[in-house]
Amino acid sequence: MTAIADLPPGLLMMIGALFLPLLAKRMQAWTVLALSALSLALFILTPSGDHGNLTLFGAELHLVRIDSISRPFAIVFHLAAIISAIYALHVRDPRQHVAGALYSGAAIAAACAGDLLTLFVFWELTAISSVFLIWASDNERSYRAGMRYLIIQVTSGVLLLSGAIVQYVETGSLSFTSFVGADEGLTLAGKLILVAFGIKCAFPLLHNWLQDSYPKATVTGTVFLSAFTTKLA
């Protein structure tokens, strides 16, 4: 199990999603459901602690951190992915199945990220994959709403990355740590990351993207969207 523990939870779903277009349309939905269930089974067997530890340009990265916070969120996200896949069993659109599996897997991996850089990678992957659930409606309104959604979500990721860079410059670490400075206020890194999280979870005044984009998605897409984006933040 050590080798499996070093891989981000949800990675099986993300890799499997890339092969879905090769399958018959009637099998794609069932495959997403099977991938989600198998991913949950593997995650339950993953021990707590930091896994997938490596060094990149002098910074220590922890691709996976399973603790008392990430474990229940990852389990709930897996269950949400399974329920969403069941709801999507009638869909015969490869775009929605690929996007749904990528999106769910990336959200699970992000919830279990052990450092800011790993979080950023999967944070942005959720944004890029989920926009196709909006565009799958195939009309001008959904295309425009999807573009606005993508710009806002990618901006959130850029703010998160900026905060991570500032944190690394100031502390030499990309680990999750206190973002409170000596004056008991948030550091610059903390402020940037807070705004990034605020956009993702639709804080008041940062929430307009939600009611603009969710209604423009397909019905199945809205089910997936409502399960992961804001909850990840």
PDB file of C-alpha atoms in Angstrom:
ATOM      1  CA  MET A   1       0.000   0.000   0.000  1.00  0.00           C
ATOM      2  CA  THR A   2       3.004   2.320   0.361  1.00  0.00           C
ATOM      3  CA  ALA A   3       3.276   2.945  -3.385  1.00  0.00           C
ATOM      4  CA  ILE A   4      -0.453   3.559  -3.655  1.00  0.00           C
ATOM      5  CA  ALA A   5      -0.373   5.935  -0.681  1.00  0.00           C
ATOM      6  CA  ASP A   6       2.224   8.070  -2.492  1.00  0.00           C
ATOM      7  CA  LEU A   7      -0.224   8.757  -5.323  1.00  0.00           C
ATOM      8  CA  PRO A   8      -2.801  11.543  -4.934  1.00  0.00           C
ATOM      9  CA  PRO A   9      -6.276  10.216  -4.088  1.00  0.00           C
ATOM     10  CA  GLY A  10      -8.531  10.625  -7.092  1.00  0.00           C
ATOM     11  CA  LEU A  11      -5.671  10.065  -9.542  1.00  0.00           C
ATOM     12  CA  LEU A  12      -7.283   6.813 -10.698  1.00  0.00           C
ATOM     13  CA  MET A  13     -10.401   8.754 -11.660  1.00  0.00           C
ATOM     14  CA  MET A  14      -8.380  11.390 -13.509  1.00  0.00           C
ATOM     15  CA  ILE A  15      -6.346   8.868 -15.491  1.00  0.00           C
ATOM     16  CA  GLY A  16      -9.409   6.756 -16.216  1.00  0.00           C
ATOM     17  CA  ALA A  17     -11.255   9.812 -17.514  1.00  0.00           C
ATOM     18  CA  LEU A  18      -8.735  10.196 -20.335  1.00  0.00           C
ATOM     19  CA  PHE A  19      -9.617   6.752 -21.693  1.00  0.00           C
ATOM     20  CA  LEU A  20     -13.393   7.140 -21.522  1.00  0.00           C
ATOM     21  CA  PRO A  21     -13.773   8.348 -25.154  1.00  0.00           C
ATOM     22  CA  LEU A  22     -12.380   4.982 -26.275  1.00  0.00           C
ATOM     23  CA  LEU A  23     -15.340   3.166 -24.736  1.00  0.00           C
ATOM     24  CA  ALA A  24     -18.846   2.731 -26.073  1.00  0.00           C
ATOM     25  CA  LYS A  25     -21.087   5.562 -24.906  1.00  0.00           C
ATOM     26  CA  ARG A  26     -23.315   3.248 -22.889  1.00  0.00           C
ATOM     27  CA  MET A  27     -20.242   2.046 -20.940  1.00  0.00           C
ATOM     28  CA  GLN A  28     -18.764   5.441 -20.122  1.00  0.00           C
ATOM     29  CA  ALA A  29     -21.132   6.296 -17.283  1.00  0.00           C
ATOM     30  CA  TRP A  30     -20.768   2.862 -15.695  1.00  0.00           C
ATOM     31  CA  THR A  31     -16.973   3.176 -15.938  1.00  0.00           C
ATOM     32  CA  VAL A  32     -17.021   6.529 -14.128  1.00  0.00           C
ATOM     33  CA  LEU A  33     -19.100   4.935 -11.396  1.00  0.00           C
ATOM     34  CA  ALA A  34     -16.705   1.993 -11.120  1.00  0.00           C
ATOM     35  CA  LEU A  35     -13.652   4.276 -11.033  1.00  0.00           C
ATOM     36  CA  SER A  36     -15.210   6.380  -8.265  1.00  0.00           C
ATOM     37  CA  ALA A  37     -16.061   3.331  -6.165  1.00  0.00           C
ATOM     38  CA  LEU A  38     -12.613   1.774  -6.648  1.00  0.00           C
ATOM     39  CA  SER A  39     -10.932   5.077  -5.796  1.00  0.00           C
ATOM     40  CA  LEU A  40     -12.915   5.228  -2.555  1.00  0.00           C
ATOM     41  CA  ALA A  41     -11.897   1.669  -1.653  1.00  0.00           C
ATOM     42  CA  LEU A  42      -8.219   2.479  -2.238  1.00  0.00           C
ATOM     43  CA  PHE A  43      -8.491   5.690  -0.234  1.00  0.00           C
ATOM     44  CA  ILE A  44     -10.025   3.934   2.761  1.00  0.00           C
ATOM     45  CA  LEU A  45      -6.975   1.658   2.836  1.00  0.00           C
ATOM     46  CA  THR A  46      -4.548   4.605   2.711  1.00  0.00           C
ATOM     47  CA  PRO A  47      -2.937   5.237   6.117  1.00  0.00           C
ATOM     48  CA  SER A  48      -2.892   8.675   7.698  1.00  0.00           C
ATOM     49  CA  GLY A  49       0.215  10.838   7.399  1.00  0.00           C
ATOM     50  CA  ASP A  50       2.265  12.566   4.713  1.00  0.00           C
ATOM     51  CA  HIS A  51       2.903  10.575   1.535  1.00  0.00           C
ATOM     52  CA  GLY A  52       4.484  11.224  -1.835  1.00  0.00           C
ATOM     53  CA  ASN A  53       7.215  13.365  -0.289  1.00  0.00           C
ATOM     54  CA  LEU A  54       9.715  14.905  -2.687  1.00  0.00           C
ATOM     55  CA  THR A  55      11.939  17.946  -3.104  1.00  0.00           C
ATOM     56  CA  LEU A  56      11.536  20.439  -5.954  1.00  0.00           C
ATOM     57  CA  PHE A  57      13.991  23.340  -6.305  1.00  0.00           C
ATOM     58  CA  GLY A  58      14.820  23.070  -2.629  1.00  0.00           C
ATOM     59  CA  ALA A  59      11.203  23.058  -1.470  1.00  0.00           C
ATOM     60  CA  GLU A  60       9.749  20.034   0.272  1.00  0.00           C
ATOM     61  CA  LEU A  61       6.493  18.867  -1.258  1.00  0.00           C
ATOM     62  CA  HIS A  62       3.940  16.475   0.211  1.00  0.00           C
ATOM     63  CA  LEU A  63       1.667  15.310  -2.586  1.00  0.00           C
ATOM     64  CA  VAL A  64      -0.673  13.617  -0.115  1.00  0.00           C
ATOM     65  CA  ARG A  65      -1.601  14.471   3.459  1.00  0.00           C
ATOM     66  CA  ILE A  66      -4.233  12.322   5.125  1.00  0.00           C
ATOM     67  CA  ASP A  67      -5.330  13.671   8.500  1.00  0.00           C
ATOM     68  CA  SER A  68      -8.447  14.252  10.567  1.00  0.00           C
ATOM     69  CA  ILE A  69      -9.602  17.026   8.218  1.00  0.00           C
ATOM     70  CA  SER A  70      -8.702  15.733   4.765  1.00  0.00           C
ATOM     71  CA  ARG A  71      -9.896  12.158   5.344  1.00  0.00           C
ATOM     72  CA  PRO A  72     -13.586  12.938   6.016  1.00  0.00           C
ATOM     73  CA  PHE A  73     -13.669  15.515   3.201  1.00  0.00           C
ATOM     74  CA  ALA A  74     -12.145  13.053   0.744  1.00  0.00           C
ATOM     75  CA  ILE A  75     -14.626  10.359   1.763  1.00  0.00           C
ATOM     76  CA  VAL A  76     -17.545  12.767   1.323  1.00  0.00           C
ATOM     77  CA  PHE A  77     -16.154  13.883  -2.049  1.00  0.00           C
ATOM     78  CA  HIS A  78     -15.867  10.244  -3.153  1.00  0.00           C
ATOM     79  CA  LEU A  79     -19.462   9.598  -2.110  1.00  0.00           C
ATOM     80  CA  ALA A  80     -20.553  12.737  -3.974  1.00  0.00           C
ATOM     81  CA  ALA A  81     -18.706  11.494  -7.062  1.00  0.00           C
ATOM     82  CA  ILE A  82     -20.437   8.104  -6.815  1.00  0.00           C
ATOM     83  CA  ILE A  83     -23.870   9.686  -6.392  1.00  0.00           C
ATOM     84  CA  SER A  84     -23.224  12.110  -9.266  1.00  0.00           C
ATOM     85  CA  ALA A  85     -22.086   9.223 -11.475  1.00  0.00           C
ATOM     86  CA  ILE A  86     -25.275   7.317 -10.661  1.00  0.00           C
ATOM     87  CA  TYR A  87     -27.305  10.391 -11.595  1.00  0.00           C
ATOM     88  CA  ALA A  88     -25.388  10.584 -14.890  1.00  0.00           C
ATOM     89  CA  LEU A  89     -25.972   6.964 -15.934  1.00  0.00           C
ATOM     90  CA  HIS A  90     -28.492   8.074 -18.562  1.00  0.00           C
ATOM     91  CA  VAL A  91     -26.076  10.565 -20.180  1.00  0.00           C
ATOM     92  CA  ARG A  92     -24.476   9.610 -23.503  1.00  0.00           C
ATOM     93  CA  ASP A  93     -22.194  12.634 -23.800  1.00  0.00           C
ATOM     94  CA  PRO A  94     -18.456  11.766 -23.502  1.00  0.00           C
ATOM     95  CA  ARG A  95     -17.595  15.378 -22.660  1.00  0.00           C
ATOM     96  CA  GLN A  96     -19.673  15.325 -19.505  1.00  0.00           C
ATOM     97  CA  HIS A  97     -18.322  11.975 -18.331  1.00  0.00           C
ATOM     98  CA  VAL A  98     -14.695  12.952 -18.938  1.00  0.00           C
ATOM     99  CA  ALA A  99     -15.149  16.364 -17.328  1.00  0.00           C
ATOM    100  CA  GLY A 100     -17.067  14.915 -14.373  1.00  0.00           C
ATOM    101  CA  ALA A 101     -14.453  12.267 -13.613  1.00  0.00           C
ATOM    102  CA  LEU A 102     -11.534  14.702 -14.008  1.00  0.00           C
ATOM    103  CA  TYR A 103     -13.284  17.316 -11.902  1.00  0.00           C
ATOM    104  CA  SER A 104     -14.211  14.913  -9.105  1.00  0.00           C
ATOM    105  CA  GLY A 105     -10.760  13.339  -9.006  1.00  0.00           C
ATOM    106  CA  ALA A 106      -8.995  16.708  -8.971  1.00  0.00           C
ATOM    107  CA  ALA A 107     -11.198  17.953  -6.123  1.00  0.00           C
ATOM    108  CA  ILE A 108     -10.374  14.851  -4.072  1.00  0.00           C
ATOM    109  CA  ALA A 109      -6.657  15.233  -4.772  1.00  0.00           C
ATOM    110  CA  ALA A 110      -6.779  18.926  -3.853  1.00  0.00           C
ATOM    111  CA  ALA A 111      -8.532  18.182  -0.556  1.00  0.00           C
ATOM    112  CA  CYS A 112      -5.671  15.826   0.322  1.00  0.00           C
ATOM    113  CA  ALA A 113      -2.814  18.065  -0.908  1.00  0.00           C
ATOM    114  CA  GLY A 114      -0.031  18.460   1.625  1.00  0.00           C
ATOM    115  CA  ASP A 115       1.553  21.644   0.271  1.00  0.00           C
ATOM    116  CA  LEU A 116       0.533  24.835  -1.493  1.00  0.00           C
ATOM    117  CA  LEU A 117       2.022  23.950  -4.898  1.00  0.00           C
ATOM    118  CA  THR A 118       0.251  20.593  -5.089  1.00  0.00           C
ATOM    119  CA  LEU A 119      -2.957  22.302  -4.025  1.00  0.00           C
ATOM    120  CA  PHE A 120      -2.533  24.889  -6.805  1.00  0.00           C
ATOM    121  CA  VAL A 121      -2.112  22.216  -9.508  1.00  0.00           C
ATOM    122  CA  PHE A 122      -5.312  20.380  -8.612  1.00  0.00           C
ATOM    123  CA  TRP A 123      -7.117  23.654  -7.774  1.00  0.00           C
ATOM    124  CA  GLU A 124      -6.630  24.810 -11.353  1.00  0.00           C
ATOM    125  CA  LEU A 125      -7.460  21.393 -12.776  1.00  0.00           C
ATOM    126  CA  THR A 126     -10.867  21.571 -11.106  1.00  0.00           C
ATOM    127  CA  ALA A 127     -11.457  24.908 -12.832  1.00  0.00           C
ATOM    128  CA  ILE A 128     -10.368  23.759 -16.290  1.00  0.00           C
ATOM    129  CA  SER A 129     -12.248  20.451 -16.193  1.00  0.00           C
ATOM    130  CA  SER A 130     -15.472  21.772 -14.680  1.00  0.00           C
ATOM    131  CA  VAL A 131     -15.993  24.479 -17.300  1.00  0.00           C
ATOM    132  CA  PHE A 132     -16.771  21.773 -19.867  1.00  0.00           C
ATOM    133  CA  LEU A 133     -19.829  20.840 -17.798  1.00  0.00           C
ATOM    134  CA  ILE A 134     -21.110  24.338 -18.535  1.00  0.00           C
ATOM    135  CA  TRP A 135     -20.124  24.353 -22.205  1.00  0.00           C
ATOM    136  CA  ALA A 136     -21.812  20.966 -22.676  1.00  0.00           C
ATOM    137  CA  SER A 137     -25.144  22.806 -22.889  1.00  0.00           C
ATOM    138  CA  ASP A 138     -24.060  23.806 -26.397  1.00  0.00           C
ATOM    139  CA  ASN A 139     -25.535  27.281 -26.646  1.00  0.00           C
ATOM    140  CA  GLU A 140     -24.235  30.832 -26.747  1.00  0.00           C
ATOM    141  CA  ARG A 141     -25.341  31.658 -23.204  1.00  0.00           C
ATOM    142  CA  SER A 142     -23.529  28.665 -21.731  1.00  0.00           C
ATOM    143  CA  TYR A 143     -20.390  29.474 -23.728  1.00  0.00           C
ATOM    144  CA  ARG A 144     -20.278  33.042 -22.437  1.00  0.00           C
ATOM    145  CA  ALA A 145     -21.070  31.996 -18.859  1.00  0.00           C
ATOM    146  CA  GLY A 146     -18.396  29.303 -19.082  1.00  0.00           C
ATOM    147  CA  MET A 147     -15.775  31.803 -20.240  1.00  0.00           C
ATOM    148  CA  ARG A 148     -16.604  34.124 -17.335  1.00  0.00           C
ATOM    149  CA  TYR A 149     -16.523  31.165 -14.939  1.00  0.00           C
ATOM    150  CA  LEU A 150     -13.145  30.007 -16.274  1.00  0.00           C
ATOM    151  CA  ILE A 151     -11.572  33.466 -16.042  1.00  0.00           C
ATOM    152  CA  ILE A 152     -12.726  33.919 -12.451  1.00  0.00           C
ATOM    153  CA  GLN A 153     -11.690  30.418 -11.368  1.00  0.00           C
ATOM    154  CA  VAL A 154      -8.264  30.685 -13.004  1.00  0.00           C
ATOM    155  CA  THR A 155      -7.827  34.084 -11.347  1.00  0.00           C
ATOM    156  CA  SER A 156      -8.502  32.387  -8.033  1.00  0.00           C
ATOM    157  CA  GLY A 157      -5.720  29.929  -8.832  1.00  0.00           C
ATOM    158  CA  VAL A 158      -3.317  32.724  -9.797  1.00  0.00           C
ATOM    159  CA  LEU A 159      -3.961  34.393  -6.429  1.00  0.00           C
ATOM    160  CA  LEU A 160      -3.339  31.070  -4.681  1.00  0.00           C
ATOM    161  CA  LEU A 161      -0.075  30.613  -6.579  1.00  0.00           C
ATOM    162  CA  SER A 162       0.946  34.198  -5.793  1.00  0.00           C
ATOM    163  CA  GLY A 163       0.337  33.563  -2.119  1.00  0.00           C
ATOM    164  CA  ALA A 164       2.362  30.355  -2.295  1.00  0.00           C
ATOM    165  CA  ILE A 165       5.269  32.188  -3.956  1.00  0.00           C
ATOM    166  CA  VAL A 166       5.223  34.947  -1.340  1.00  0.00           C
ATOM    167  CA  GLN A 167       5.080  32.307   1.388  1.00  0.00           C
ATOM    168  CA  TYR A 168       8.080  30.504  -0.112  1.00  0.00           C
ATOM    169  CA  VAL A 169      10.105  33.699  -0.493  1.00  0.00           C
ATOM    170  CA  GLU A 170       9.410  34.740   3.094  1.00  0.00           C
ATOM    171  CA  THR A 171       9.729  31.364   4.806  1.00  0.00           C
ATOM    172  CA  GLY A 172      11.477  29.012   2.372  1.00  0.00           C
ATOM    173  CA  SER A 173       8.562  26.588   2.678  1.00  0.00           C
ATOM    174  CA  LEU A 174       5.425  25.698   0.741  1.00  0.00           C
ATOM    175  CA  SER A 175       3.865  23.880   3.685  1.00  0.00           C
ATOM    176  CA  PHE A 176       0.539  24.808   5.215  1.00  0.00           C
ATOM    177  CA  THR A 177       1.369  26.852   8.272  1.00  0.00           C
ATOM    178  CA  SER A 178       0.187  29.884  10.203  1.00  0.00           C
ATOM    179  CA  PHE A 179      -0.401  32.902   7.979  1.00  0.00           C
ATOM    180  CA  VAL A 180      -0.508  35.314  10.922  1.00  0.00           C
ATOM    181  CA  GLY A 181       2.354  37.782  11.165  1.00  0.00           C
ATOM    182  CA  ALA A 182       4.136  39.224  14.173  1.00  0.00           C
ATOM    183  CA  ASP A 183       1.528  41.998  14.357  1.00  0.00           C
ATOM    184  CA  GLU A 184      -1.221  39.362  14.760  1.00  0.00           C
ATOM    185  CA  GLY A 185      -2.584  40.236  11.315  1.00  0.00           C
ATOM    186  CA  LEU A 186      -2.608  38.168   8.146  1.00  0.00           C
ATOM    187  CA  THR A 187       0.628  38.113   6.182  1.00  0.00           C
ATOM    188  CA  LEU A 188       0.584  39.138   2.498  1.00  0.00           C
ATOM    189  CA  ALA A 189       0.623  35.455   1.571  1.00  0.00           C
ATOM    190  CA  GLY A 190      -2.303  34.846   3.892  1.00  0.00           C
ATOM    191  CA  LYS A 191      -4.309  37.687   2.359  1.00  0.00           C
ATOM    192  CA  LEU A 192      -3.733  36.461  -1.196  1.00  0.00           C
ATOM    193  CA  ILE A 193      -4.687  32.908  -0.290  1.00  0.00           C
ATOM    194  CA  LEU A 194      -7.755  34.095   1.627  1.00  0.00           C
ATOM    195  CA  VAL A 195      -9.050  35.969  -1.427  1.00  0.00           C
ATOM    196  CA  ALA A 196      -8.359  32.899  -3.593  1.00  0.00           C
ATOM    197  CA  PHE A 197     -10.396  30.756  -1.224  1.00  0.00           C
ATOM    198  CA  GLY A 198     -13.065  33.455  -1.008  1.00  0.00           C
ATOM    199  CA  ILE A 199     -13.598  33.397  -4.765  1.00  0.00           C
ATOM    200  CA  LYS A 200     -13.736  29.606  -4.877  1.00  0.00           C
ATOM    201  CA  CYS A 201     -16.266  29.292  -2.059  1.00  0.00           C
ATOM    202  CA  ALA A 202     -18.333  32.295  -3.258  1.00  0.00           C
ATOM    203  CA  PHE A 203     -17.857  34.692  -0.369  1.00  0.00           C
ATOM    204  CA  PRO A 204     -20.358  37.601  -0.383  1.00  0.00           C
ATOM    205  CA  LEU A 205     -19.340  40.090  -3.113  1.00  0.00           C
ATOM    206  CA  LEU A 206     -17.190  37.350  -4.695  1.00  0.00           C
ATOM    207  CA  HIS A 207     -20.122  35.089  -5.512  1.00  0.00           C
ATOM    208  CA  ASN A 208     -21.600  36.379  -8.768  1.00  0.00           C
ATOM    209  CA  TRP A 209     -19.881  33.682 -10.820  1.00  0.00           C
ATOM    210  CA  LEU A 210     -21.960  30.997  -9.105  1.00  0.00           C
ATOM    211  CA  GLN A 211     -25.471  32.082 -10.045  1.00  0.00           C
ATOM    212  CA  ASP A 212     -24.166  33.107 -13.456  1.00  0.00           C
ATOM    213  CA  SER A 213     -22.638  29.732 -14.374  1.00  0.00           C
ATOM    214  CA  TYR A 214     -24.450  26.914 -12.573  1.00  0.00           C
ATOM    215  CA  PRO A 215     -27.847  27.452 -14.262  1.00  0.00           C
ATOM    216  CA  LYS A 216     -26.147  27.465 -17.681  1.00  0.00           C
ATOM    217  CA  ALA A 217     -24.624  24.007 -17.204  1.00  0.00           C
ATOM    218  CA  THR A 218     -26.386  20.810 -18.163  1.00  0.00           C
ATOM    219  CA  VAL A 219     -28.570  19.308 -15.453  1.00  0.00           C
ATOM    220  CA  THR A 220     -25.970  16.608 -14.816  1.00  0.00           C
ATOM    221  CA  GLY A 221     -23.220  19.244 -14.890  1.00  0.00           C
ATOM    222  CA  THR A 222     -24.991  21.273 -12.225  1.00  0.00           C
ATOM    223  CA  VAL A 223     -25.117  18.201  -9.980  1.00  0.00           C
ATOM    224  CA  PHE A 224     -21.333  17.816 -10.261  1.00  0.00           C
ATOM    225  CA  LEU A 225     -20.665  21.546  -9.894  1.00  0.00           C
ATOM    226  CA  SER A 226     -22.737  21.895  -6.746  1.00  0.00           C
ATOM    227  CA  ALA A 227     -20.844  19.034  -5.092  1.00  0.00           C
ATOM    228  CA  PHE A 228     -17.238  20.177  -5.371  1.00  0.00           C
ATOM    229  CA  THR A 229     -16.217  23.739  -6.271  1.00  0.00           C
ATOM    230  CA  THR A 230     -17.313  25.701  -3.211  1.00  0.00           C
ATOM    231  CA  LYS A 231     -16.865  22.725  -0.874  1.00  0.00           C
ATOM    232  CA  LEU A 232     -13.241  22.354  -1.931  1.00  0.00           C
ATOM    233  CA  ALA A 233     -12.512  25.885  -0.733  1.00  0.00           C
TER     234      ALA A 233
END
